[in-house]
Every structure is written in structure tokens, then in C-alpha cells.
mmCIF file of C-alpha atoms in Angstrom:
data_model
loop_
_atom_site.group_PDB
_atom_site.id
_atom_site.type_symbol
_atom_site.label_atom_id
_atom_site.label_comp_id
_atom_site.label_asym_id
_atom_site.label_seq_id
_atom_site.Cartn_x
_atom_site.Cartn_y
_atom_site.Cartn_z
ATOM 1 C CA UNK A 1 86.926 -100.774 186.781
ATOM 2 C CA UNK A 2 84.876 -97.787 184.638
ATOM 3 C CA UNK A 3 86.250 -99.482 181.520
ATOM 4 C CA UNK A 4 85.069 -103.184 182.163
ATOM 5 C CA UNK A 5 81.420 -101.598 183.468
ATOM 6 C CA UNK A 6 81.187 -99.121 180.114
ATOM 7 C CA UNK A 7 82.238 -102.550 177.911
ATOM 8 C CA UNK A 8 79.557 -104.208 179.633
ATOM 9 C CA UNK A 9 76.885 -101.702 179.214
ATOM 10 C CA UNK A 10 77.766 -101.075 175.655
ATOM 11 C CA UNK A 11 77.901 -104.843 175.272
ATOM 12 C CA UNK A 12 74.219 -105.015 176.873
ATOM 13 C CA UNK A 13 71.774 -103.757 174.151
ATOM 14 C CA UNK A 14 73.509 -105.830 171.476
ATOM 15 C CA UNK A 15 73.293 -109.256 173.469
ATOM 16 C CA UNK A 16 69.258 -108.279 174.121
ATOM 17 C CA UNK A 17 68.951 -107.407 170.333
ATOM 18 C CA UNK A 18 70.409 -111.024 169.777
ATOM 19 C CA UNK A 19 67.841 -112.800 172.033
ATOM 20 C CA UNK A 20 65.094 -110.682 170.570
ATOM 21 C CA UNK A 21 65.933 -112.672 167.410
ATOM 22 C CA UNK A 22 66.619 -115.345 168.423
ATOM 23 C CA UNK A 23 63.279 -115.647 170.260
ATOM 24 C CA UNK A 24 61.569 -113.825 167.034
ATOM 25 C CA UNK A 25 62.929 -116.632 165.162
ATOM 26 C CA UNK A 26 61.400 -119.504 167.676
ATOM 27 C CA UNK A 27 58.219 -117.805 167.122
ATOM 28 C CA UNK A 28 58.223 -117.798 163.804
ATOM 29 C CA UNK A 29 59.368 -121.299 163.321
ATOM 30 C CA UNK A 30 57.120 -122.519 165.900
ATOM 31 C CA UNK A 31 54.176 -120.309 163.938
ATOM 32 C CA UNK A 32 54.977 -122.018 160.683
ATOM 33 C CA UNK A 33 54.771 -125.698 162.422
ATOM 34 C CA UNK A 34 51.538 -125.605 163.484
ATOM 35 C CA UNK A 35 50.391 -123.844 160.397
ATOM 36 C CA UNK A 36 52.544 -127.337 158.728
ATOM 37 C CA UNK A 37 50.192 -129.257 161.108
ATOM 38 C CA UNK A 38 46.925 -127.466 161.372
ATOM 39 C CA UNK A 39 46.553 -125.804 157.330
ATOM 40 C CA UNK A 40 43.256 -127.584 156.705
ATOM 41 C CA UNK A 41 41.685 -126.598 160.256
ATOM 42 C CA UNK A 42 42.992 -123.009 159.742
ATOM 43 C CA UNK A 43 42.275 -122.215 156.128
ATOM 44 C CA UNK A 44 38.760 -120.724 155.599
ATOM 45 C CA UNK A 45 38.431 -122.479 152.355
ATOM 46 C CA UNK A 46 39.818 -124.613 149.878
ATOM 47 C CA UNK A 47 43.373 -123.336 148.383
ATOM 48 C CA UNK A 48 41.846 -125.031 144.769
ATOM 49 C CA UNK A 49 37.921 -123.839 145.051
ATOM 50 C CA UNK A 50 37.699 -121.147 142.204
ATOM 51 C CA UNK A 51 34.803 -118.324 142.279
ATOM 52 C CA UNK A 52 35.025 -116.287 138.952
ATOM 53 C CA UNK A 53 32.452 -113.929 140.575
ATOM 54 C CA UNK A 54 34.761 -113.220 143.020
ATOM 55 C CA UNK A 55 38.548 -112.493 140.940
ATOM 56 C CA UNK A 56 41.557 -110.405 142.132
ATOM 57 C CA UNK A 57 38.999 -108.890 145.503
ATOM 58 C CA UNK A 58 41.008 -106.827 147.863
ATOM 59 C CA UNK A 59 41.344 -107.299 151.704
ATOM 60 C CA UNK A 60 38.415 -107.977 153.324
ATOM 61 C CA UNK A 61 36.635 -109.850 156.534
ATOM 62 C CA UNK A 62 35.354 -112.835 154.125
ATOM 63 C CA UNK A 63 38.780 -112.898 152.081
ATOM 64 C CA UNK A 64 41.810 -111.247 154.793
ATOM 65 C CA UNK A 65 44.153 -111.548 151.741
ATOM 66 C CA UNK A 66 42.162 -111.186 149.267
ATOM 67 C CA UNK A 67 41.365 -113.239 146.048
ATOM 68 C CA UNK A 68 43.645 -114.660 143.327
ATOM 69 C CA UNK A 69 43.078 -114.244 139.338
ATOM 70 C CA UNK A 70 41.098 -117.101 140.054
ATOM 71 C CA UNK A 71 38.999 -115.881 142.921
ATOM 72 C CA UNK A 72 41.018 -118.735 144.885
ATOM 73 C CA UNK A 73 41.128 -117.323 148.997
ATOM 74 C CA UNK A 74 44.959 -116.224 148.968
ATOM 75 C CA UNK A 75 45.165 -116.805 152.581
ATOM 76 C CA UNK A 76 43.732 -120.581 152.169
ATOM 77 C CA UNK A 77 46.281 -120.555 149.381
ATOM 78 C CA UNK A 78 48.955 -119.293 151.718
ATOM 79 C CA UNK A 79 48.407 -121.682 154.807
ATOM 80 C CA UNK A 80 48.444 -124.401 152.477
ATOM 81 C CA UNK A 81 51.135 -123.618 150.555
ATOM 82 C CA UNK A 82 52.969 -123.537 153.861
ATOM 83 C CA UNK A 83 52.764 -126.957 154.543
ATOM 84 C CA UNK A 84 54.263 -127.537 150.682
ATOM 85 C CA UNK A 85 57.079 -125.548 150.448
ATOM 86 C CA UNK A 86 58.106 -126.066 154.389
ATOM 87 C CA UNK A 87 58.156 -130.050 153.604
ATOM 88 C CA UNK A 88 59.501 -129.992 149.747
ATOM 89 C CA UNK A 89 62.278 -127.984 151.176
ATOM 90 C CA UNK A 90 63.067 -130.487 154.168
ATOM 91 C CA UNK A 91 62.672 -133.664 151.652
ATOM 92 C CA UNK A 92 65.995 -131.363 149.924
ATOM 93 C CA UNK A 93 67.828 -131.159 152.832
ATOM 94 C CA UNK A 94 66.977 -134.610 153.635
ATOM 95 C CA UNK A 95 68.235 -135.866 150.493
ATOM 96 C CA UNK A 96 71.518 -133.623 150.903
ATOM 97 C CA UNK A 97 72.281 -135.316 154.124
ATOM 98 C CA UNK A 98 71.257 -138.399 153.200
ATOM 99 C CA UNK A 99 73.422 -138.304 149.698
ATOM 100 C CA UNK A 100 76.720 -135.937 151.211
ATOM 101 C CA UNK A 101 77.062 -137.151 154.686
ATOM 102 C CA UNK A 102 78.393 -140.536 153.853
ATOM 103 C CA UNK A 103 80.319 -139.659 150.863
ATOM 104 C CA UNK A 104 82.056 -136.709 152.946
ATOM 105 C CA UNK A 105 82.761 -139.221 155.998
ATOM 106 C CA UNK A 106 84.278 -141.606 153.502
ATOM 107 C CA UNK A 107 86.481 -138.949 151.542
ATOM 108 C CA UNK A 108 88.081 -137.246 154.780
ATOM 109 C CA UNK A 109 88.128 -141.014 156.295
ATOM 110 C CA UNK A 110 90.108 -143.173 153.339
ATOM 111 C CA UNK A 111 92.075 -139.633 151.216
ATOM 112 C CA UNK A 112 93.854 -140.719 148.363
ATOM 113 C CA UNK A 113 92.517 -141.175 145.539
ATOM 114 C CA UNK A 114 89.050 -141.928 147.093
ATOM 115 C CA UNK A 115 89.135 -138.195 148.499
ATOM 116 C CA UNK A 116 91.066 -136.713 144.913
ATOM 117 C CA UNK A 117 87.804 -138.312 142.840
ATOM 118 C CA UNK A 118 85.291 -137.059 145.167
ATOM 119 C CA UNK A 119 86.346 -133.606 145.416
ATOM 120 C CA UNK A 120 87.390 -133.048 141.929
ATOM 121 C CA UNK A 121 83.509 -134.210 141.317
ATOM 122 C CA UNK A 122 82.165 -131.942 144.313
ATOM 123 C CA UNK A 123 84.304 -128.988 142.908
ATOM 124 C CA UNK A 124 82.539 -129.654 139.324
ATOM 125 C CA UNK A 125 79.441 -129.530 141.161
ATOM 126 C CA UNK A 126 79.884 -126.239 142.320
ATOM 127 C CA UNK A 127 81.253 -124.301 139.817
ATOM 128 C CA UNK A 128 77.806 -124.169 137.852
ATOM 129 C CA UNK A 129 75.394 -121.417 139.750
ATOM 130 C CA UNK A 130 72.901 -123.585 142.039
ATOM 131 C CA UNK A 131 69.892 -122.219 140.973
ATOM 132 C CA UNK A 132 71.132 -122.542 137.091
ATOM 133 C CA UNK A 133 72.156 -126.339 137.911
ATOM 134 C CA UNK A 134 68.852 -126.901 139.657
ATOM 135 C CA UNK A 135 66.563 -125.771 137.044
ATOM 136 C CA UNK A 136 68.686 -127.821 134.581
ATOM 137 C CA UNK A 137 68.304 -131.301 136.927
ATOM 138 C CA UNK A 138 64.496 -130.207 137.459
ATOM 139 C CA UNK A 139 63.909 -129.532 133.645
ATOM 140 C CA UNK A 140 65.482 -133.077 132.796
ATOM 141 C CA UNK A 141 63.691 -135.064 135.170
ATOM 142 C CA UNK A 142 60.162 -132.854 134.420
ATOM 143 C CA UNK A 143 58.649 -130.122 136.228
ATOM 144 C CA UNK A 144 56.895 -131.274 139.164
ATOM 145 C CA UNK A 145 57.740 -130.849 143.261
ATOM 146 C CA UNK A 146 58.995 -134.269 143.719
ATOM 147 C CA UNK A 147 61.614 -133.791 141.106
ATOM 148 C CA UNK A 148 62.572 -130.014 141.736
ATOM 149 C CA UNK A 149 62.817 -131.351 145.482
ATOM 150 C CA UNK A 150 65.768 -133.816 144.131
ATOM 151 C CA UNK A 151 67.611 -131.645 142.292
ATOM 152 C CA UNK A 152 67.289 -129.215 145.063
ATOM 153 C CA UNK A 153 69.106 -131.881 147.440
ATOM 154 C CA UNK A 154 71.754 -133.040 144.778
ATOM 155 C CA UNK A 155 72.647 -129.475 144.784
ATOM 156 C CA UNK A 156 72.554 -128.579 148.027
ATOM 157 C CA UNK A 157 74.762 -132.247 149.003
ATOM 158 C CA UNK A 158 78.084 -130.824 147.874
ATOM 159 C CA UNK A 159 78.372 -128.352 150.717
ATOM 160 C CA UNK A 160 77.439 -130.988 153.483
ATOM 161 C CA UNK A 161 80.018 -133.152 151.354
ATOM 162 C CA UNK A 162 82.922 -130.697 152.179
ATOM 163 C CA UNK A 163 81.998 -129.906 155.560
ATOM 164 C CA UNK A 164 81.749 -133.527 156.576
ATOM 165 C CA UNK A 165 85.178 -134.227 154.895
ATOM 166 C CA UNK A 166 86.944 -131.447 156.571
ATOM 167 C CA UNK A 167 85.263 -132.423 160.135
ATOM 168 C CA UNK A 168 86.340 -136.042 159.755
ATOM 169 C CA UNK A 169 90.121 -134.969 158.748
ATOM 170 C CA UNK A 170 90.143 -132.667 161.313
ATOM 171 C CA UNK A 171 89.374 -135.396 164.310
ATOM 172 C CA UNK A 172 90.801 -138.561 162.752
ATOM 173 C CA UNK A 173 93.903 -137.892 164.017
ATOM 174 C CA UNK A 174 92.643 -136.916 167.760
ATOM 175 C CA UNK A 175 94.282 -139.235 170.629
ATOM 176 C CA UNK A 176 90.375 -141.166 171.451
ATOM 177 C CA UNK A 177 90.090 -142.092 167.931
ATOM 178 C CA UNK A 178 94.035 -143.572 168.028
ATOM 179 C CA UNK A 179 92.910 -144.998 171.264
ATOM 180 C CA UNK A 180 89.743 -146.268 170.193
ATOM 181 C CA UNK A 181 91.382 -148.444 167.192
ATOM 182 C CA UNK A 182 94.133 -149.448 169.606
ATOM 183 C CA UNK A 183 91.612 -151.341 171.482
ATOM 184 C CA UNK A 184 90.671 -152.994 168.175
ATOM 185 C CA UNK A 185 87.717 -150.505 166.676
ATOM 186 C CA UNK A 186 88.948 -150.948 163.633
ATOM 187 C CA UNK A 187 87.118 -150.735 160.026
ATOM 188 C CA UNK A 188 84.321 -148.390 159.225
ATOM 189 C CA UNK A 189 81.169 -149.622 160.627
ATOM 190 C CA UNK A 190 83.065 -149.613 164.213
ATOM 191 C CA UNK A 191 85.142 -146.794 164.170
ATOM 192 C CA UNK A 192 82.811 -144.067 162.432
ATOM 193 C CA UNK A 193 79.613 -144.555 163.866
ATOM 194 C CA UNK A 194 80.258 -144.751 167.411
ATOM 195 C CA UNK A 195 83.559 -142.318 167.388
ATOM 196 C CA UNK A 196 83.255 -140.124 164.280
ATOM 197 C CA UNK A 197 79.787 -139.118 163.644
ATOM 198 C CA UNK A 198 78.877 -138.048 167.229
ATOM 199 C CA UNK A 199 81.774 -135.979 166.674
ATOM 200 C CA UNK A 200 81.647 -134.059 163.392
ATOM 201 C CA UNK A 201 77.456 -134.083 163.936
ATOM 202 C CA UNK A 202 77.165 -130.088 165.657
ATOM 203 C CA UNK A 203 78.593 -128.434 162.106
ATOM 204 C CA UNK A 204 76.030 -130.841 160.115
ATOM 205 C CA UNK A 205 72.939 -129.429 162.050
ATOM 206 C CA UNK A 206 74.284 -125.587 162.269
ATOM 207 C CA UNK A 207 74.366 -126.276 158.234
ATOM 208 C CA UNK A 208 71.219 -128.143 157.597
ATOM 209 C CA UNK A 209 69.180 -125.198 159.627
ATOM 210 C CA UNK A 210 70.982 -122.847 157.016
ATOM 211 C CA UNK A 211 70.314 -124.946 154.246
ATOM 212 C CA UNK A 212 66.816 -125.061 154.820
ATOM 213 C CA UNK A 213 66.783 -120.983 154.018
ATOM 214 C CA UNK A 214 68.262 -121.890 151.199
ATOM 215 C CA UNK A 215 66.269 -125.009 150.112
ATOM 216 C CA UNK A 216 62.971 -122.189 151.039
ATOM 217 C CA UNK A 217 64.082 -120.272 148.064
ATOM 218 C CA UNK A 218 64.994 -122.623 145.924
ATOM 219 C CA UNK A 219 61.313 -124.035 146.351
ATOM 220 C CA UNK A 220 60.359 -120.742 145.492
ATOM 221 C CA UNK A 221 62.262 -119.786 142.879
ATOM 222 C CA UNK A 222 61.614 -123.129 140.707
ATOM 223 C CA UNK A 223 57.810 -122.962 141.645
ATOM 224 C CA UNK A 224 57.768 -119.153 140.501
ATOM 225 C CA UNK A 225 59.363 -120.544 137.423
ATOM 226 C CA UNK A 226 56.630 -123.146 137.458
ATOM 227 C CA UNK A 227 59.284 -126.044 137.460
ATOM 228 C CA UNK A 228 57.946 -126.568 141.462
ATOM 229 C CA UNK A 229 54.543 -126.917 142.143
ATOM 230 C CA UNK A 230 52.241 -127.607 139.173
ATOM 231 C CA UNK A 231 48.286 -125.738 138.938
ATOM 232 C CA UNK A 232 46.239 -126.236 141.491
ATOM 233 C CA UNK A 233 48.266 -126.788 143.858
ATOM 234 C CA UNK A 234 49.942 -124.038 146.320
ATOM 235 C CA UNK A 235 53.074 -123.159 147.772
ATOM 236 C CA UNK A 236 54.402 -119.949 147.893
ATOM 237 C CA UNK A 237 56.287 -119.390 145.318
ATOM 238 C CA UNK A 238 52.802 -120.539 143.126
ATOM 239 C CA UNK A 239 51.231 -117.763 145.189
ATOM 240 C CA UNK A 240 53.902 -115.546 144.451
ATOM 241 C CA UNK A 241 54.093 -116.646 141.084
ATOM 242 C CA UNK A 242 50.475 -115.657 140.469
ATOM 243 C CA UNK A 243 50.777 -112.411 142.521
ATOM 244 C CA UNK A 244 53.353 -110.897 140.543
ATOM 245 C CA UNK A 245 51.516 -111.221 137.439
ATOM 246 C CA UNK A 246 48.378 -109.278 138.375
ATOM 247 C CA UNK A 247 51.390 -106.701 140.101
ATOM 248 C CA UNK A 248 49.306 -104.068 138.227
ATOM 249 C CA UNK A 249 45.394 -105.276 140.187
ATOM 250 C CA UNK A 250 46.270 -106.430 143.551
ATOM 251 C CA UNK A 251 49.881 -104.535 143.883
ATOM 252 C CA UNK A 252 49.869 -105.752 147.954
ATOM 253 C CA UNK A 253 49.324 -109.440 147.291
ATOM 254 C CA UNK A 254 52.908 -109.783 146.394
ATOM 255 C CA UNK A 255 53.882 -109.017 149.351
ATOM 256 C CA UNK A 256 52.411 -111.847 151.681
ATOM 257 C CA UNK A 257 54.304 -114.710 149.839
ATOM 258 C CA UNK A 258 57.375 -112.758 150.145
ATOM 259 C CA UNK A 259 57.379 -111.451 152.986
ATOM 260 C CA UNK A 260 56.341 -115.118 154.720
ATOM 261 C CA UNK A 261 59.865 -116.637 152.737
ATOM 262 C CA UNK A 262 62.059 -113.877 153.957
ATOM 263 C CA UNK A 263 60.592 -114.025 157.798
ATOM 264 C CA UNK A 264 61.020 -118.034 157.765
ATOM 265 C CA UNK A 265 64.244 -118.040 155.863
ATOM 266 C CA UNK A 266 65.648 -114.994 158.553
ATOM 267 C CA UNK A 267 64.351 -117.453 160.997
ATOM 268 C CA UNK A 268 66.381 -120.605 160.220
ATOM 269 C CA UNK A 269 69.707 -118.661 159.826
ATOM 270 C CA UNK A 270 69.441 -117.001 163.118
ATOM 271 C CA UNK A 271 68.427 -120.789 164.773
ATOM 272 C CA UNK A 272 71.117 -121.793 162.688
ATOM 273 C CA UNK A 273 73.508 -119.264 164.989
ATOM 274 C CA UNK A 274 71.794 -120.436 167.747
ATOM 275 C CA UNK A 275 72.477 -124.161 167.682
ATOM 276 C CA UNK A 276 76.074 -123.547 167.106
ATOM 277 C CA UNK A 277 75.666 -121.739 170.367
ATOM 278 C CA UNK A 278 74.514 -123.919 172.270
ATOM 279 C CA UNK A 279 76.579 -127.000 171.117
ATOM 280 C CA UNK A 280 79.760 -124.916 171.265
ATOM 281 C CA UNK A 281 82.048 -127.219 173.367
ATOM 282 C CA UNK A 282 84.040 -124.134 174.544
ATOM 283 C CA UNK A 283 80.280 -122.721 175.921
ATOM 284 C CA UNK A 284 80.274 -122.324 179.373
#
């Protein structure tokens, strides 16, 4: 009896620790969505008004973050550049879905050849770095958001290709699917929306919360490479982009952007946890 009651107190701490990040990560999420909906009622001024009179000032009641090379309000700039890089990265995950959902379902579904082709093209996919391939896709098609959005999403669709596949070849064979084509569900439009996709949809959501952390800094990293977001416009890897070249003037301004991407990326991996969770069948 000591034994079960120490594992249970020792157990304790680390389950509170879990829901103290999980309930970080709600507020942080839930901070960013009304900053998404609300940017032009909360921003002080506009993220493209330029003040020359007023370049690279540090922290201050009229200016909280301070002022760009530009004399542009870096908070303005910030809340602004929310609502950018939080929607160009869901129109990439969007796009993933959209683009590897169906093609996994159909590879796992038919195999053969169908499946051979797909994942011979999936595994050429991957083996270039995803950053590398993106900036490649995003340099082709021309720097803008829009297009750094799409390669974004035709990079990110392999990995919702292979999960979908493996899902669908892991229930295919399940007794309700036998017994749903026995009672005449037969071809693809009957049998896989009804019977498959409910089925294979809790990994797809667990991985789409993940891939938004990862869609965050891709956003970032293309917009710091100014392949994103093109001048005026903000997001915040164009804020960070900006910060880190004045590194020497306004040393803390790099900070902000970064530490707002980390936070919000941390956030979507631990909700990411958190919805497999709570759509674990086994759960209790």
C-alpha cells in the first residue's frame, strides 16, 4: 500500500506540471486569436506609418516596443504581423490537408502500384531538407506570402500523405469495414467517407496542430529571408528580419518576434498532445 501511495505522490507534481501547460498553451492560443481578430483595434498605430524623427527609439509609454529603423511602432508591427503569419501558416496546413489527405486515403486504400508510385514520389519529396525545398518552390514561383504559403503546404503534404496511408491500411482490414461492404458499401465515395475518414481523422488533427509549429517557422524563416512577406507589410519574421539587423541599436527588439514564435509554436505542440488525449479511444 506505501508503494502505490509514494507512485502516486511522485506521479502528482508531474501530471500538475502537464496541465500547467497545457492550460499555458490555451492561453496563449486563445491570446493570439483575438490578437488574429482584434490587431487593428489593439495596435496604437499603423504597422506601415513611418516617422524618421522617431528611428530605432527604445521602450517607452508612447512606443512599449519601441521603434523600427523606420520609426514604424514595433508593437503595431507585431499585432499585425500576428494576424499574417498565424493565417499564412494555416492557408499551409490547409493546403497540406487539402493536397495529402486524399492522395494518402487513396494509396493505403487501392496499394499496388497506385501506393508503389505515390510513395516512391512522397519519399523523393522528403529526402531534400524542407526548408531547402521550400525556398526553392518559393524562389520559382516569386517571393511573395501567397506563394511561400504554397510551397510551405506542398512540403508539409508528404507527412499527412504517409500518415493517412498507414491509418487507412491499418483499418481496412477491421471486421465493420468487411461488414460494411458486405452490405453493399462498396466503391470509394461509399465506403471511405462514411467508414474510413471518421476513422483515421484523430492522427490527422494531432498532426495538423503540430504542423502548424512547423508551418510558424517556416513563415518565419522565408519572411526573414524576405521570400515571405514583402516591405511594408508585417509578420514576424519581417519584424524579426528587421530586428536582427539593427542587433547592434535596439539589441532587445529581437527578442519580441522570437520569443512570440517560440511561445505560439510551444503552444500548438503541447495542444497537439492534448487532442491526442482526449480522442484516445483507450481514454477513460
Amino acid at each position: 500500500m506505501s508503494v502505490i501511495t509514494t507512485h502516486v505522490k511522485a506521479r502528482t507534481p508531474r501530471r500538475r506540471a502537464g496541465r500547467l501547460a497545457v492550460w499555458t498553451s490555451y492561453a496563449i492560443l486563445g491570446a493570439v486569436l483575438v490578437v488574429v481578430l482584434f490587431a487593428g483595434l489593439l495596435a496604437p498605430y499603423s504597422p506601415t506609418e513611418q516617422a524618421l524623427d522617431r528611428i530605432l527609439l527604445p521602450m517607452s509609454t508612447a512606443h512599449p516596443l519601441g521603434t523600427d529603423d523606420l520609426g514604424r511602432d514595433v508593437l503595431s508591427r507585431m499585432l499585425h504581423g500576428t494576424r499574417v503569419s498565424v493565417l499564412a501558416a494555416s492557408l499551409a496546413v490547409a493546403i497540406a490537408v487539402v493536397a495529402g489527405l486524399p492522395v494518402g486515403i487513396l494509396a493505403g486504400w487501392r496499394g499496388g502500384l497506385v501506393d508503389l508510385f505515390v510513395m516512391r514520389l512522397v519519399d523523393s519529396v522528403m529526402s531534400f531538407p524542407a526548408i531547402v525545398l521550400a525556398i526553392g518552390i518559393t524562389a520559382t514561383m516569386g517571393p511573395n506570402i501567397t506563394n511561400a504559403m504554397i510551397a510551405v503546404g506542398i512540403v508539409l503534404s508528404p507527412a499527412i500523405i504517409r500518415l493517412a496511408r498507414a491509418q487507412v491500411m491499418a483499418i481496412k482490414s477491421e471486421t465493420y469495414i468487411e461488414a460494411a461492404a458486405s452490405f453493399g458499401a462498396a466503391g470509394l465515395r461509399r465506403m471511405i467517407v462514411p467508414h474510413v475518414v471518421p476513422n483515421i481523422i484523430q492522427p490527422i488533427l494531432v498532426q495538423v496542430a503540430v504542423l502548424m509549429g512547423f508551418a510558424l517557422i517556416a513563415e518565419a524563416s522565408l519572411s526573414f529571408l524576405q521570400l515571405g512577406v514583402q516591405p511594408p507589410d508585417a509578420s514576424w519574421g519581417a519584424v524579426l528580419s528587421r530586428s536582427y539587423v539593427f542587433l547592434d541599436q535596439a539589441p532587445l527588439q529581437i527578442f519580441v518576434p522570437g520569443i512570440a514564435i517560440a511561445a505560439t509554436v510551444f503552444a500548438f505542440n503541447i495542444i497537439g498532445d492534448e487532442v491526442q488525449r482526449l480522442l484516445d479511444p483507450k481514454r477513460k
